[in-house]
Coordinates of C-alpha atoms and ligand atoms in Angstrom, one line a residue:
X1 CA 149.0 117.5 114.4
X2 CA 151.2 114.1 114.1
X3 CA 151.2 112.0 116.6
X4 CA 152.4 108.2 117.5
X5 CA 150.7 105.8 119.0
X6 CA 152.1 102.8 121.0
X7 CA 150.5 99.9 122.2
X8 CA 152.5 97.9 124.9
X9 CA 151.0 94.0 124.1
X10 CA 150.7 94.4 120.7
X11 CA 149.9 90.7 120.2
X12 CA 147.4 90.4 122.8
X13 CA 144.0 90.5 122.7
X14 CA 143.0 93.5 124.0
X15 CA 144.8 95.0 121.3
X16 CA 143.5 93.1 118.7
X17 CA 139.6 92.5 119.5
X18 CA 139.0 96.4 120.5
X19 CA 142.0 98.5 120.5
X20 CA 142.7 98.6 116.6
X21 CA 139.9 97.7 115.2
X22 CA 138.5 101.1 117.1
X23 CA 141.8 103.2 115.6
X24 CA 140.3 101.2 112.4
X25 CA 136.9 103.1 112.6
X26 CA 138.5 106.5 113.7
X27 CA 140.1 106.1 110.6
X28 CA 137.6 105.6 108.6
X29 CA 135.5 108.1 109.6
X30 CA 138.7 110.5 109.4
X31 CA 139.3 111.1 113.3
X32 CA 142.0 110.4 113.5
X33 CA 145.0 114.2 112.7
X34 CA 147.0 113.1 109.5
X35 CA 150.3 112.4 110.3
X36 CA 149.1 109.1 112.0
X37 CA 151.9 106.8 113.5
X38 CA 150.6 103.3 114.8
X39 CA 153.4 101.1 116.9
X40 CA 152.8 97.6 118.2
X41 CA 155.2 96.3 119.9
X42 CA 154.9 93.0 122.2
X43 CA 157.6 89.7 122.5
X44 CA 158.3 88.2 119.2
X45 CA 160.4 88.9 116.2
X46 CA 158.8 90.0 113.2
X47 CA 157.9 92.2 110.7
X48 CA 156.2 95.2 110.1
X49 CA 154.7 93.0 107.5
X50 CA 154.3 89.8 109.4
X51 CA 152.7 91.7 111.4
X52 CA 149.9 93.7 109.6
X53 CA 149.6 90.0 108.0
X54 CA 148.2 88.3 111.1
X55 CA 146.1 91.3 112.3
X56 CA 144.5 91.3 109.2
X57 CA 143.5 88.3 109.8
X58 CA 142.6 88.9 113.3
X59 CA 140.2 91.7 112.0
X60 CA 137.9 88.5 110.0
X61 CA 136.5 88.3 113.7
X62 CA 135.2 92.1 113.6
X63 CA 131.4 92.0 113.0
X64 CA 130.5 93.0 109.7
X65 CA 129.8 96.2 109.2
X66 CA 132.9 97.6 111.2
X67 CA 135.2 94.9 109.0
X68 CA 137.8 96.9 106.3
X69 CA 137.5 95.9 103.3
X70 CA 140.7 94.8 101.7
X71 CA 141.9 98.3 100.3
X72 CA 140.7 99.9 103.0
X73 CA 142.9 98.1 105.5
X74 CA 146.2 98.0 102.9
X75 CA 145.4 102.2 104.0
X76 CA 145.1 101.8 107.8
X77 CA 148.6 99.3 107.8
X78 CA 150.1 101.8 105.9
X79 CA 150.3 103.4 110.2
X80 CA 151.2 100.2 111.5
X81 CA 154.3 99.7 112.4
X82 CA 156.0 96.6 114.9
X83 CA 159.0 96.0 117.0
X84 CA 160.3 93.6 119.2
X85 CA 160.0 94.3 122.5
X86 CA 161.2 92.8 126.5
X87 CA 159.3 95.0 129.0
X88 CA 161.6 94.2 131.2
X89 CA 165.0 95.0 129.2
X90 CA 166.0 98.2 129.9
X91 CA 167.5 99.3 126.7
X92 CA 165.1 98.4 124.6
X93 CA 163.1 101.6 126.6
X94 CA 165.9 103.6 124.6
X95 CA 165.6 101.9 121.2
X96 CA 161.7 103.2 121.4
X97 CA 162.6 106.7 122.8
X98 CA 165.9 106.4 119.8
X99 CA 162.7 105.0 117.2
X100 CA 159.5 107.6 118.2
X101 CA 162.4 110.5 118.6
X102 CA 163.5 110.3 115.4
X103 CA 160.2 111.2 113.5
X104 CA 159.6 114.2 116.8
X105 CA 155.5 113.8 116.2
X106 CA 153.8 116.6 118.2
X107 CA 152.2 114.0 120.5
X108 CA 152.9 109.7 122.1
X109 CA 150.7 108.4 123.3
X110 CA 151.6 105.2 125.0
X111 CA 149.0 103.2 125.9
X112 CA 149.8 100.1 128.4
X113 CA 147.2 97.1 126.9
X114 CA 149.2 94.6 129.3
X115 CA 148.7 92.9 132.6
X116 CA 148.3 95.7 135.8
X117 CA 150.9 94.2 136.9
X118 CA 152.9 95.1 135.0
X119 CA 152.5 98.9 134.9
X120 CA 154.7 100.1 137.7
X121 CA 157.1 98.5 135.9
X122 CA 157.1 99.9 132.7
X123 CA 156.1 103.0 134.2
X124 CA 159.2 103.3 136.0
X125 CA 161.4 102.4 132.7
X126 CA 159.3 105.5 130.8
X127 CA 161.0 107.1 133.2
X128 CA 164.6 106.4 133.1
X129 CA 164.9 106.7 129.9
X130 CA 163.3 109.9 129.3
X131 CA 159.6 109.2 127.5
X132 CA 158.3 111.0 129.6
X133 CA 158.2 114.5 129.0
X134 CA 155.0 116.8 128.6
X135 CA 153.6 115.9 125.2
X136 CA 153.9 112.2 126.2
X137 CA 150.9 110.8 127.4
X138 CA 150.5 107.2 129.1
X139 CA 146.9 105.5 128.5
X140 CA 146.1 102.6 131.4
X141 CA 143.4 100.4 131.1
X142 CA 141.3 98.9 133.6
X143 CA 142.0 96.9 135.9
X144 CA 144.4 99.6 138.0
X145 CA 145.0 97.8 141.7
X146 CA 142.9 94.8 143.0
X147 CA 142.6 97.0 146.0
X148 CA 142.9 100.2 147.7
X149 CA 146.7 99.5 148.8
X150 CA 147.8 98.2 144.9
X151 CA 145.9 101.0 143.6
X152 CA 147.8 103.8 145.7
X153 CA 151.1 102.0 144.8
X154 CA 150.6 101.7 141.0
X155 CA 149.1 105.1 140.6
X156 CA 151.9 106.5 143.0
X157 CA 154.9 105.1 140.7
X158 CA 153.0 106.7 137.9
X159 CA 152.6 109.8 139.2
X160 CA 156.4 109.5 140.5
X161 CA 157.3 109.8 136.2
X162 CA 154.1 111.6 135.3
X163 CA 151.6 114.2 135.6
X164 CA 148.1 113.9 136.7
X165 CA 147.9 115.8 132.8
X166 CA 149.5 112.9 131.2
X167 CA 147.3 110.4 132.8
X168 CA 144.2 108.7 130.8
X169 CA 142.8 105.6 133.0
X170 CA 140.3 104.0 131.5
X171 CA 136.9 103.0 132.0
X172 CA 135.1 102.1 128.4
X173 CA 131.8 103.3 129.7
X174 CA 132.5 106.5 130.0
X175 CA 133.5 106.2 126.0
X176 CA 129.7 104.6 125.7
X177 CA 127.6 107.5 123.5
X178 CA 124.6 105.9 126.2
X179 CA 126.9 107.6 128.9
X180 CA 127.3 110.6 127.7
X181 CA 123.8 111.4 127.0
X182 CA 122.9 111.1 130.2
X183 CA 125.5 114.8 130.7
X184 CA 123.6 115.7 128.3
X185 CA 119.8 115.0 129.8
X186 CA 121.9 116.5 133.6
X187 CA 123.5 119.4 132.3
X188 CA 122.2 120.4 128.5
X189 CA 118.6 120.2 129.5
X190 CA 117.2 122.6 132.5
X191 CA 113.6 120.1 132.5
X192 CA 114.3 117.6 135.4
X193 CA 117.3 119.5 137.2
X194 CA 114.6 120.8 139.8
X195 CA 113.0 117.2 140.0
X196 CA 116.5 115.7 140.5
X197 CA 116.4 115.3 144.8
X198 CA 115.3 114.1 147.4
X199 CA 112.0 115.9 147.2
X200 CA 111.5 114.4 144.3
X201 CA 112.7 110.8 143.6
X202 CA 112.1 107.6 145.4
X203 CA 115.1 105.4 144.8
X204 CA 117.8 104.9 142.1
X205 CA 118.5 102.2 139.8
X206 CA 121.9 100.7 138.1
X207 CA 121.7 97.9 136.6
X208 CA 124.4 96.1 134.2
X209 CA 123.0 92.9 133.4
X210 CA 124.9 90.5 131.2
X211 CA 123.9 87.0 130.0
X212 CA 127.7 86.1 128.6
X213 CA 129.7 83.4 131.7
X214 CA 132.3 84.7 131.9
X215 CA 133.7 82.3 128.6
X216 CA 137.7 81.8 128.5
X217 CA 138.6 84.3 131.2
X218 CA 138.0 81.6 134.4
X219 CA 141.2 82.5 135.7
X220 CA 141.2 86.3 135.4
X221 CA 137.4 86.3 136.3
X222 CA 138.1 84.1 139.4
X223 CA 140.9 86.5 141.1
X224 CA 139.0 89.5 140.4
X225 CA 134.7 89.3 140.9
X226 CA 131.9 91.5 139.9
X227 CA 132.1 93.4 142.7
X228 CA 136.1 95.3 141.0
X229 CA 134.8 93.9 137.8
X230 CA 132.0 95.8 136.8
X231 CA 130.8 97.8 140.9
X232 CA 134.1 99.5 141.7
X233 CA 134.7 100.7 138.3
X234 CA 131.4 102.0 135.9
X235 CA 128.7 101.2 138.6
X236 CA 130.0 103.3 141.1
X237 CA 131.1 105.6 137.8
X238 CA 127.6 106.1 135.9
X239 CA 126.3 106.9 139.8
X240 CA 128.9 110.0 139.8
X241 CA 127.1 111.3 137.4
X242 CA 123.8 110.2 138.0
X243 CA 124.3 112.3 141.6
X244 CA 126.7 114.7 141.0
X245 CA 126.5 118.3 140.7
X246 CA 126.4 120.6 138.0
X247 CA 129.3 121.3 137.0
X248 CA 130.4 124.4 136.9
X249 CA 132.7 124.1 133.4
X250 CA 132.8 121.0 131.0
X251 CA 136.3 120.4 131.6
X252 CA 138.0 117.7 132.9
X253 CA 138.8 118.9 137.2
X254 CA 135.6 120.7 136.7
X255 CA 134.0 117.5 136.4
X256 CA 136.0 115.1 138.0
X257 CA 135.6 117.1 140.8
X258 CA 132.3 116.8 141.5
X259 CA 132.1 112.7 139.9
X260 CA 135.1 113.1 143.8
X261 CA 132.1 114.7 145.7
X262 CA 129.7 112.2 145.2
X263 CA 132.4 109.2 146.0
X264 CA 133.8 110.5 149.2
X265 CA 129.6 111.4 150.0
X266 CA 128.5 107.9 149.8
X267 CA 127.3 105.7 152.9
X268 CA 130.5 103.5 154.4
X269 CA 130.7 100.2 154.7
X270 CA 130.8 98.3 158.1
X271 CA 130.8 94.9 158.9
X272 CA 126.7 94.8 159.6
X273 CA 125.5 96.8 156.4
X274 CA 127.8 94.3 154.8
X275 CA 125.3 91.7 155.4
X276 CA 122.7 93.7 155.6
X277 CA 122.7 95.6 152.1
X278 CA 125.6 93.5 150.3
X279 CA 123.8 90.6 147.9
X280 CA 126.4 88.2 146.5
X281 CA 126.2 85.7 143.8
X282 CA 127.0 83.4 141.9
X283 CA 125.4 81.4 138.7
X284 CA 124.9 78.0 139.0
X285 CA 123.5 75.6 135.6
X286 CA 120.4 76.8 133.6
X287 CA 118.8 78.8 130.1
X288 CA 120.9 81.2 129.3
X289 CA 118.9 82.6 125.8
X290 CA 117.4 79.3 125.2
X291 CA 120.2 77.7 125.5
X292 CA 121.6 74.8 128.1
X293 CA 125.0 76.3 130.3
X294 CA 126.8 75.4 132.7
X295 CA 127.2 77.1 136.2
X296 CA 130.0 78.9 137.0
X297 CA 132.0 75.8 138.8
X298 CA 132.2 74.4 136.0
X299 CA 133.1 76.9 133.5
X300 CA 137.2 77.0 132.3
X301 CA 140.1 77.9 134.3
X302 CA 137.8 77.8 137.3
X303 CA 139.5 76.2 141.0
X304 CA 137.1 74.3 142.9
X305 CA 134.6 75.4 144.9
X306 CA 135.9 78.7 144.5
X307 CA 133.5 81.4 146.3
X308 CA 134.1 84.0 143.4
X309 CA 131.1 86.6 143.2
X310 CA 129.8 86.4 139.7
X311 CA 126.4 88.8 140.8
X312 CA 126.6 91.5 143.5
X313 CA 123.3 94.2 144.3
X314 CA 124.0 96.6 146.7
X315 CA 122.1 99.0 148.8
X316 CA 123.9 102.4 148.7
X317 CA 122.6 106.4 149.8
X318 CA 124.7 109.8 148.8
X319 CA 124.8 111.1 152.1
X320 CA 124.2 114.4 151.3
X321 CA 122.4 117.8 151.5
X322 CA 120.1 116.7 147.1
X323 CA 119.8 112.5 148.6
X324 CA 119.7 111.7 152.2
X325 CA 117.6 109.0 152.8
X326 CA 117.2 108.1 148.5
X327 CA 118.1 104.2 148.5
X328 CA 121.0 103.8 145.8
X329 CA 120.6 99.9 144.5
X330 CA 123.5 99.3 142.2
X331 CA 123.2 95.3 140.7
X332 CA 125.3 93.9 137.7
X333 CA 126.2 89.9 136.9
X334 CA 127.0 87.7 134.3
X335 CA 124.2 84.7 133.0
X336 CA 121.8 87.2 134.1
X337 CA 118.1 87.1 132.8
X338 CA 119.0 89.1 130.0
X339 CA 121.6 91.7 128.3
X340 CA 120.6 95.1 130.0
X341 CA 122.2 98.2 131.4
X342 CA 119.4 101.0 132.7
X343 CA 119.5 103.7 135.3
X344 CA 116.6 103.9 136.8
X345 CA 115.3 106.4 138.5
X346 CA 111.9 106.2 140.4
X347 CA 110.1 109.3 141.1
X348 CA 108.0 109.7 144.5
X349 CA 104.1 108.8 143.8
X350 CA 101.6 112.5 143.2
X351 CA 101.0 113.3 147.4
X352 CA 97.0 113.2 146.9
X353 CA 95.3 110.4 144.8
X354 CA 92.1 111.1 142.6
X355 CA 91.6 109.1 140.6
X356 CA 90.6 104.8 140.4
X357 CA 93.3 102.5 141.2
X358 CA 96.8 102.1 142.0
X359 CA 99.0 106.0 142.2
X360 CA 100.9 104.2 140.1
X361 CA 104.9 106.8 139.8
X362 CA 106.6 108.5 137.0
X363 CA 110.0 106.7 136.0
X364 CA 112.3 107.9 133.7
X365 CA 114.3 105.0 132.1
X366 CA 118.0 105.7 130.9
X367 CA 119.1 102.7 128.8
X368 CA 122.2 102.2 127.7
X369 CA 122.7 99.3 126.1
X370 CA 121.2 97.1 123.9
X371 CA 119.9 99.9 123.4
X372 CA 120.5 103.8 123.3
X373 CA 117.8 105.6 125.0
X374 CA 115.6 107.3 127.2
X375 CA 112.0 106.5 128.3
X376 CA 109.3 108.5 130.5
X377 CA 106.6 106.8 132.2
X378 CA 103.3 108.1 132.5
X379 CA 100.2 107.9 133.2
X380 CA 97.2 108.9 130.6
X381 CA 93.7 108.4 130.8
X382 CA 92.5 105.5 128.1
X383 CA 89.2 108.1 127.5
X384 CA 86.7 104.4 127.1
X385 CA 84.8 106.3 130.9
X386 CA 84.8 108.0 133.7
X387 CA 86.2 106.2 135.9
X388 CA 88.1 103.5 134.3
X389 CA 91.5 104.0 135.7
X390 CA 94.5 106.1 134.4
X391 CA 96.9 103.8 131.8
X392 CA 100.6 103.2 131.9
X393 CA 102.4 105.2 128.9
X394 CA 105.6 106.2 128.2
X395 CA 107.5 108.4 125.9
X396 CA 110.0 106.6 124.5
X397 CA 113.5 108.3 122.3
X398 CA 115.3 105.7 120.8
X399 CA 119.1 107.3 119.6
X400 CA 120.6 104.9 117.9
X401 CA 118.2 105.4 115.3
X402 CA 118.1 109.6 115.7
X403 CA 121.7 109.7 115.7
X404 CA 121.9 106.5 113.2
X405 CA 124.8 108.2 111.3
X406 CA 128.9 107.4 112.6
X407 CA 127.8 106.6 116.3
X408 CA 131.4 106.2 117.8
X409 CA 131.9 102.8 120.0
X410 CA 133.9 104.1 123.1
X411 CA 137.1 102.8 122.2
X412 CA 137.0 104.6 118.9
X413 CA 135.8 107.3 121.5
X414 CA 138.2 106.8 124.1
X415 CA 141.7 106.9 121.8
X416 CA 140.7 109.7 120.0
X417 CA 140.3 111.9 123.0
X418 CA 143.8 110.6 124.2
X419 CA 145.4 111.8 121.0
X420 CA 143.9 114.9 121.8
X421 CA 145.3 115.0 124.9
X422 CA 141.6 115.5 126.2
X423 CA 141.4 114.3 129.7
X424 CA 137.1 114.1 130.4
X425 CA 136.4 110.8 129.9
X426 CA 139.1 109.3 131.8
X427 CA 139.5 108.4 135.9
X428 CA 141.8 110.9 137.7
X429 CA 143.8 109.0 140.1
X430 CA 141.7 109.9 143.8
X431 CA 138.7 108.9 142.4
X432 CA 139.8 105.5 141.3
X433 CA 141.1 105.5 144.9
X434 CA 138.5 107.1 146.6
X435 CA 136.3 104.0 144.9
X436 CA 138.5 101.6 145.6
X437 CA 138.5 102.8 149.2
X438 CA 134.6 103.1 149.5
X439 CA 133.8 99.0 148.2
X440 CA 137.1 97.5 150.4
X441 CA 135.3 97.0 153.7
X442 CA 133.1 94.4 151.5
X443 CA 136.2 93.0 150.1
X444 CA 137.2 92.6 154.1
X445 CA 133.7 91.3 154.8
X446 CA 133.8 88.5 152.6
X447 CA 137.1 87.6 152.5
X448 CA 137.0 87.2 156.5
X449 CA 133.7 85.7 156.6
X450 CA 132.0 82.8 154.3
X451 CA 130.2 81.5 156.3
X452 CA 126.5 80.6 155.3
X453 CA 125.7 83.9 155.2
X454 CA 128.5 85.6 153.2
X455 CA 129.2 83.1 151.1
X456 CA 127.8 83.5 147.1
X457 CA 124.1 82.6 146.9
X458 CA 123.4 80.2 144.0
X459 CA 121.1 82.1 141.0
X460 CA 120.3 79.6 137.4
X461 CA 121.7 81.3 134.7
X462 CA 118.8 83.5 133.6
X463 CA 117.5 85.0 136.3
X464 CA 117.8 87.9 137.7
X465 CA 120.1 87.0 140.3
X466 CA 119.1 85.6 143.9
X467 CA 116.1 86.0 145.5
X468 CA 118.2 88.0 148.5
X469 CA 118.5 90.4 145.4
X470 CA 114.6 91.4 145.2
X471 CA 114.5 91.3 148.8
X472 CA 116.7 93.6 149.8
X473 CA 114.7 96.8 147.7
X474 CA 111.3 94.6 148.9
X475 CA 112.6 96.0 152.5
X476 CA 112.4 99.2 151.3
X477 CA 109.0 98.9 149.8
X478 CA 110.5 98.5 146.3
X479 CA 110.6 96.4 143.2
X480 CA 113.5 96.5 140.3
X481 CA 112.0 97.4 137.0
X482 CA 111.9 93.9 135.9
X483 CA 109.2 93.6 139.1
X484 CA 107.5 96.9 138.9
Ligands
LIG501 C1 134.6 94.8 131.4 C2 134.7 93.7 132.2 O1 135.7 96.3 132.9 O2 133.4 95.4 130.7 C3 134.0 92.6 131.1 O3 136.3 93.2 132.4 C4 132.4 93.0 131.5 O4 133.4 91.7 132.4 C5 133.1 94.1 130.6 O5 131.9 91.9 130.3 C6 131.4 94.4 130.1 O6 131.4 95.4 129.2 P1 130.2 96.2 127.9 O7 130.8 97.1 127.5 O8 129.8 94.9 127.1 O9 129.0 96.4 128.3

């Protein structure tokens, strides 16, 4: 199957930092169908060779084992082309069409790695020149919109040009092998399904913690904040996979229908529940991984006195028969104590304890990163004496070790899937809009109320966030995993 892959924003950060290195890995692993051509388009005037030389230099920043040798790069670079394109000029789209039609590949994937505010304009222009035939796909990078209305507007324009089956909305978490393992754990194994419900589960915690600060992205981040950046997208996507009903088939719409039902079942926020169930924080100076680091307000490009949140912890529920009354806690933040993405399923304690000591409940920890694995925490008798308390032990599965060979990174996988036209790992417009609908009352409440109760709570860099986040969970008689 021959294909053309076009990167709009061909000289931008995303293209050289993530997309090209991922594509190179796919090439190295033999995952790209033969007959592929990669085209970067951007404003600068330059030749294919100059672009390739520039790209080669950028590849020096790619981490060790993933960096191509000169010979590998030369073979990869043969696929890479460059064209100047001013995205505001209609005739440039005509030229692009001509270039694609000259060869007539089976598939063309148009990857919009530009600022999202350009998506509607680019889609309209593509439609105007007929670059929306059924063999053409469009890939849209996050963030898709800033709130429900802007997301709906982008989707309206995209849908007026492309069918839903042609639109590939990226949430790169869906490409991570660990997230795929979550599907495998739930729907490829029968063991947990009978327990995966309110009768056996006390609460579920999803943590996406980073040690990094906002780095050089202060201006973007300040317009975005942790709720939009991580909760609306990655955390909610993970939550849908944890809470969804088993799909009847492993195809895109069967899966996405079930995910959508979870989003529609989330307990809606009210003004009162935002104050009670959502904790918003902002980091101050502190020590991160042994180094002293500045607070958010001292980061470059962050406006003075900004009230942008770099941390969110919230409590919600899925209002259906399976989950009624089970708290789901979602938490994310920059400059936290560890880089740690995990889902912790806390089971209920045994109904009657016959052993001395605490009745410590079982828990399943689904580790997403930095390690990809599973821990099942149990209690065991140490065998040292009859009246000894039971000892906590855990079964530890390390998928990075078990499947050491050629584990595929998120963007590599998503690019290959988009070229193959498989939508399972992409977000459908109704899912995306429903996620915005759910977070919007929180955004509105924060915008209205910047009083002491609504403003972000400070936390020192290198900690687990404001104390109020612990109180949120403690109120229900629980604790975050690191406090258990
Ligand atoms: C991105 C966010 O979507 O995800 C970033 O915009 C965040 O702020 C990143 O750092 C985290 O991704 P990962 O794969 O490093 O966990």
